[in-house]
PDB file of C-alpha atoms in Angstrom:
ATOM      1  CA  UNK A   1     -72.197  -6.220 -57.011  1.00 36.00           C
ATOM      2  CA  UNK A   2     -69.732  -8.545 -55.271  1.00 37.00           C
ATOM      3  CA  UNK A   3     -71.255 -10.335 -52.312  1.00 45.00           C
ATOM      4  CA  UNK A   4     -74.806  -9.411 -53.311  1.00 52.00           C
ATOM      5  CA  UNK A   5     -77.377 -12.212 -53.011  1.00 55.00           C
ATOM      6  CA  UNK A   6     -79.379 -12.849 -56.147  1.00 61.00           C
ATOM      7  CA  UNK A   7     -82.446 -14.559 -54.704  1.00 62.00           C
ATOM      8  CA  UNK A   8     -85.572 -14.498 -56.784  1.00 67.00           C
ATOM      9  CA  UNK A   9     -88.834 -13.878 -54.961  1.00 71.00           C
ATOM     10  CA  UNK A  10     -91.839 -15.436 -56.668  1.00 68.00           C
ATOM     11  CA  UNK A  11     -95.294 -14.110 -55.898  1.00 69.00           C
ATOM     12  CA  UNK A  12     -94.262 -10.975 -54.011  1.00 69.00           C
ATOM     13  CA  UNK A  13     -97.465  -9.296 -55.172  1.00 74.00           C
ATOM     14  CA  UNK A  14     -99.482 -12.277 -53.897  1.00 76.00           C
ATOM     15  CA  UNK A  15     -97.644 -12.072 -50.558  1.00 76.00           C
ATOM     16  CA  UNK A  16     -98.501  -8.379 -50.308  1.00 73.00           C
ATOM     17  CA  UNK A  17    -102.159  -9.123 -51.045  1.00 76.00           C
ATOM     18  CA  UNK A  18    -102.291 -11.968 -48.520  1.00 74.00           C
ATOM     19  CA  UNK A  19    -100.630  -9.806 -45.863  1.00 70.00           C
ATOM     20  CA  UNK A  20    -102.996  -6.912 -46.562  1.00 70.00           C
ATOM     21  CA  UNK A  21    -105.994  -9.263 -46.362  1.00 71.00           C
ATOM     22  CA  UNK A  22    -104.846 -10.858 -43.084  1.00 66.00           C
ATOM     23  CA  UNK A  23    -103.954  -7.574 -41.426  1.00 63.00           C
ATOM     24  CA  UNK A  24    -106.704  -5.526 -43.092  1.00 57.00           C
ATOM     25  CA  UNK A  25    -104.288  -2.795 -44.092  1.00 59.00           C
ATOM     26  CA  UNK A  26    -103.025  -1.241 -47.283  1.00 62.00           C
ATOM     27  CA  UNK A  27     -99.859  -2.815 -48.672  1.00 66.00           C
ATOM     28  CA  UNK A  28     -97.297  -1.271 -50.992  1.00 68.00           C
ATOM     29  CA  UNK A  29     -94.361  -3.033 -52.615  1.00 71.00           C
ATOM     30  CA  UNK A  30     -91.250  -0.899 -52.381  1.00 71.00           C
ATOM     31  CA  UNK A  31     -88.746  -1.578 -55.165  1.00 69.00           C
ATOM     32  CA  UNK A  32     -85.066  -2.126 -54.438  1.00 73.00           C
ATOM     33  CA  UNK A  33     -84.000   1.246 -53.010  1.00 75.00           C
ATOM     34  CA  UNK A  34     -80.394   0.887 -54.171  1.00 77.00           C
ATOM     35  CA  UNK A  35     -79.290   4.143 -55.756  1.00 82.00           C
ATOM     36  CA  UNK A  36     -82.031   6.284 -54.238  1.00 84.00           C
ATOM     37  CA  UNK A  37     -81.082   9.213 -52.003  1.00 90.00           C
ATOM     38  CA  UNK A  38     -81.111   8.234 -48.309  1.00 88.00           C
ATOM     39  CA  UNK A  39     -84.170  10.406 -47.550  1.00 90.00           C
ATOM     40  CA  UNK A  40     -86.167   8.559 -50.257  1.00 89.00           C
ATOM     41  CA  UNK A  41     -85.023   5.190 -48.894  1.00 86.00           C
ATOM     42  CA  UNK A  42     -86.170   6.130 -45.401  1.00 88.00           C
ATOM     43  CA  UNK A  43     -89.494   7.495 -46.671  1.00 88.00           C
ATOM     44  CA  UNK A  44     -90.124   4.290 -48.630  1.00 85.00           C
ATOM     45  CA  UNK A  45     -89.837   2.166 -45.482  1.00 85.00           C
ATOM     46  CA  UNK A  46     -91.052   4.538 -42.754  1.00 87.00           C
ATOM     47  CA  UNK A  47     -93.818   3.029 -40.672  1.00 83.00           C
ATOM     48  CA  UNK A  48     -93.974  -0.173 -42.721  1.00 83.00           C
ATOM     49  CA  UNK A  49     -95.259  -3.411 -41.196  1.00 83.00           C
ATOM     50  CA  UNK A  50     -93.401  -5.991 -43.305  1.00 85.00           C
ATOM     51  CA  UNK A  51     -89.941  -6.094 -44.868  1.00 87.00           C
ATOM     52  CA  UNK A  52     -88.807  -9.031 -47.007  1.00 86.00           C
ATOM     53  CA  UNK A  53     -85.163  -8.714 -48.013  1.00 83.00           C
ATOM     54  CA  UNK A  54     -82.005 -10.741 -48.600  1.00 83.00           C
ATOM     55  CA  UNK A  55     -79.437 -10.970 -45.809  1.00 82.00           C
ATOM     56  CA  UNK A  56     -77.148  -7.971 -46.022  1.00 80.00           C
ATOM     57  CA  UNK A  57     -76.980  -4.219 -45.804  1.00 80.00           C
ATOM     58  CA  UNK A  58     -80.488  -3.706 -47.219  1.00 78.00           C
ATOM     59  CA  UNK A  59     -81.909  -4.917 -43.920  1.00 85.00           C
ATOM     60  CA  UNK A  60     -80.812  -1.616 -42.388  1.00 86.00           C
ATOM     61  CA  UNK A  61     -84.176  -0.312 -43.592  1.00 87.00           C
ATOM     62  CA  UNK A  62     -85.790  -2.333 -40.800  1.00 89.00           C
ATOM     63  CA  UNK A  63     -84.803   0.576 -38.543  1.00 89.00           C
ATOM     64  CA  UNK A  64     -87.531   2.709 -40.150  1.00 89.00           C
ATOM     65  CA  UNK A  65     -90.338   0.164 -39.706  1.00 88.00           C
ATOM     66  CA  UNK A  66     -93.110   0.521 -37.144  1.00 87.00           C
ATOM     67  CA  UNK A  67     -92.552  -1.199 -33.784  1.00 86.00           C
ATOM     68  CA  UNK A  68     -93.855  -4.776 -33.934  1.00 85.00           C
ATOM     69  CA  UNK A  69     -93.264  -5.010 -37.701  1.00 87.00           C
ATOM     70  CA  UNK A  70     -92.174  -8.275 -39.284  1.00 88.00           C
ATOM     71  CA  UNK A  71     -88.791  -8.652 -40.992  1.00 89.00           C
ATOM     72  CA  UNK A  72     -88.348 -11.722 -43.204  1.00 89.00           C
ATOM     73  CA  UNK A  73     -84.703 -12.345 -43.998  1.00 88.00           C
ATOM     74  CA  UNK A  74     -83.685 -14.450 -47.005  1.00 86.00           C
ATOM     75  CA  UNK A  75     -80.288 -16.016 -46.473  1.00 86.00           C
ATOM     76  CA  UNK A  76     -78.139 -18.965 -47.500  1.00 85.00           C
ATOM     77  CA  UNK A  77     -77.933 -22.042 -45.288  1.00 84.00           C
ATOM     78  CA  UNK A  78     -74.291 -21.179 -44.517  1.00 85.00           C
ATOM     79  CA  UNK A  79     -75.550 -18.131 -42.566  1.00 85.00           C
ATOM     80  CA  UNK A  80     -77.862 -20.167 -40.283  1.00 82.00           C
ATOM     81  CA  UNK A  81     -75.817 -19.306 -37.174  1.00 84.00           C
ATOM     82  CA  UNK A  82     -75.753 -15.562 -37.953  1.00 82.00           C
ATOM     83  CA  UNK A  83     -77.812 -13.851 -35.251  1.00 79.00           C
ATOM     84  CA  UNK A  84     -77.105 -10.212 -36.066  1.00 81.00           C
ATOM     85  CA  UNK A  85     -80.564  -9.420 -37.425  1.00 83.00           C
ATOM     86  CA  UNK A  86     -82.407 -10.975 -34.493  1.00 83.00           C
ATOM     87  CA  UNK A  87     -80.402  -8.932 -32.003  1.00 82.00           C
ATOM     88  CA  UNK A  88     -80.775  -5.660 -33.911  1.00 84.00           C
ATOM     89  CA  UNK A  89     -84.473  -6.258 -34.597  1.00 85.00           C
ATOM     90  CA  UNK A  90     -85.152  -6.907 -30.916  1.00 84.00           C
ATOM     91  CA  UNK A  91     -83.614  -3.520 -30.087  1.00 85.00           C
ATOM     92  CA  UNK A  92     -86.165  -1.876 -32.428  1.00 85.00           C
ATOM     93  CA  UNK A  93     -89.092  -3.988 -31.196  1.00 87.00           C
ATOM     94  CA  UNK A  94     -89.353  -5.940 -34.458  1.00 89.00           C
ATOM     95  CA  UNK A  95     -90.182  -9.596 -35.083  1.00 88.00           C
ATOM     96  CA  UNK A  96     -88.083 -11.724 -37.405  1.00 89.00           C
ATOM     97  CA  UNK A  97     -88.337 -14.871 -39.482  1.00 90.00           C
ATOM     98  CA  UNK A  98     -85.885 -16.498 -41.870  1.00 89.00           C
ATOM     99  CA  UNK A  99     -86.153 -18.268 -45.199  1.00 89.00           C
ATOM    100  CA  UNK A 100     -83.099 -20.220 -46.296  1.00 88.00           C
ATOM    101  CA  UNK A 101     -82.277 -20.284 -50.006  1.00 83.00           C
ATOM    102  CA  UNK A 102     -79.132 -20.506 -52.054  1.00 78.00           C
ATOM    103  CA  UNK A 103     -77.945 -17.867 -54.502  1.00 72.00           C
ATOM    104  CA  UNK A 104     -79.907 -18.189 -57.723  1.00 76.00           C
ATOM    105  CA  UNK A 105     -82.873 -19.900 -56.023  1.00 78.00           C
ATOM    106  CA  UNK A 106     -86.390 -18.561 -56.275  1.00 79.00           C
ATOM    107  CA  UNK A 107     -88.262 -18.309 -52.994  1.00 81.00           C
ATOM    108  CA  UNK A 108     -91.897 -19.251 -53.542  1.00 80.00           C
ATOM    109  CA  UNK A 109     -95.061 -17.827 -52.064  1.00 81.00           C
ATOM    110  CA  UNK A 110     -95.685 -20.765 -49.656  1.00 84.00           C
ATOM    111  CA  UNK A 111     -92.273 -20.268 -48.001  1.00 85.00           C
ATOM    112  CA  UNK A 112     -92.887 -16.526 -47.692  1.00 84.00           C
ATOM    113  CA  UNK A 113     -96.393 -16.981 -46.266  1.00 85.00           C
ATOM    114  CA  UNK A 114     -95.025 -19.486 -43.737  1.00 87.00           C
ATOM    115  CA  UNK A 115     -92.275 -17.058 -42.699  1.00 87.00           C
ATOM    116  CA  UNK A 116     -94.753 -14.201 -42.266  1.00 84.00           C
ATOM    117  CA  UNK A 117     -97.042 -16.447 -40.194  1.00 83.00           C
ATOM    118  CA  UNK A 118     -94.105 -17.443 -37.950  1.00 83.00           C
ATOM    119  CA  UNK A 119     -93.045 -13.828 -37.675  1.00 81.00           C
ATOM    120  CA  UNK A 120     -96.502 -12.510 -36.866  1.00 73.00           C
ATOM    121  CA  UNK A 121     -97.356 -15.167 -34.271  1.00 67.00           C
ATOM    122  CA  UNK A 122     -96.809 -14.073 -30.698  1.00 61.00           C
ATOM    123  CA  UNK A 123     -93.953 -15.862 -29.002  1.00 57.00           C
ATOM    124  CA  UNK A 124     -95.091 -18.611 -26.656  1.00 53.00           C
ATOM    125  CA  UNK A 125     -94.118 -17.889 -23.077  1.00 50.00           C
ATOM    126  CA  UNK A 126     -91.698 -20.319 -21.487  1.00 52.00           C
ATOM    127  CA  UNK A 127     -92.322 -20.934 -17.801  1.00 51.00           C
ATOM    128  CA  UNK A 128     -89.470 -21.909 -15.516  1.00 55.00           C
ATOM    129  CA  UNK A 129     -89.125 -22.184 -11.779  1.00 53.00           C
ATOM    130  CA  UNK A 130     -86.337 -20.539  -9.836  1.00 59.00           C
ATOM    131  CA  UNK A 131     -83.975 -22.809  -7.955  1.00 64.00           C
ATOM    132  CA  UNK A 132     -85.221 -23.093  -4.381  1.00 66.00           C
ATOM    133  CA  UNK A 133     -88.666 -21.693  -5.270  1.00 62.00           C
ATOM    134  CA  UNK A 134     -91.477 -22.105  -2.768  1.00 62.00           C
ATOM    135  CA  UNK A 135     -94.188 -24.617  -3.772  1.00 58.00           C
ATOM    136  CA  UNK A 136     -96.660 -21.762  -4.402  1.00 59.00           C
ATOM    137  CA  UNK A 137     -94.209 -19.917  -6.690  1.00 57.00           C
ATOM    138  CA  UNK A 138     -95.440 -20.498 -10.224  1.00 54.00           C
ATOM    139  CA  UNK A 139     -92.164 -19.439 -11.741  1.00 52.00           C
ATOM    140  CA  UNK A 140     -90.938 -16.772 -14.101  1.00 51.00           C
ATOM    141  CA  UNK A 141     -92.373 -16.202 -17.529  1.00 49.00           C
ATOM    142  CA  UNK A 142     -89.915 -15.417 -20.278  1.00 49.00           C
ATOM    143  CA  UNK A 143     -90.299 -15.044 -24.021  1.00 48.00           C
ATOM    144  CA  UNK A 144     -87.980 -17.305 -26.006  1.00 49.00           C
ATOM    145  CA  UNK A 145     -85.653 -15.816 -28.607  1.00 50.00           C
ATOM    146  CA  UNK A 146     -86.148 -17.077 -32.146  1.00 48.00           C
ATOM    147  CA  UNK A 147     -83.931 -20.062 -32.828  1.00 47.00           C
ATOM    148  CA  UNK A 148     -83.217 -20.612 -29.133  1.00 45.00           C
TER     149      UNK A 148
END
């Protein structure tokens, strides 16, 4: 289809096994839901903990994932400044990571494992002091946004 990204994903089964081993949970690979009735698409993603998908409309299925789930977005370098997924994912309580690849590229298992590790790691708090803070005021803790 026009505008569709044709990224290859090498070792998706190995990624699923590694994720299942690390999180000690069952892992299913859901095939491309294009063409399925909406109810089947929702059921296929409901409560999931990990979604790996190319940048685009297919990421809408992140809405059905469990809170705290990891969404790995595959996108071309030209989309580096696109922050739509991060904002939407935050509204659903999801974590995100990105893997940059060009159309026709194959994304390998090491890049996917790295993205999942970045996505699953808790964000490091960033401490800052308020202007005019008293010496005993330790500051305000905030969680940084990805890419900030």
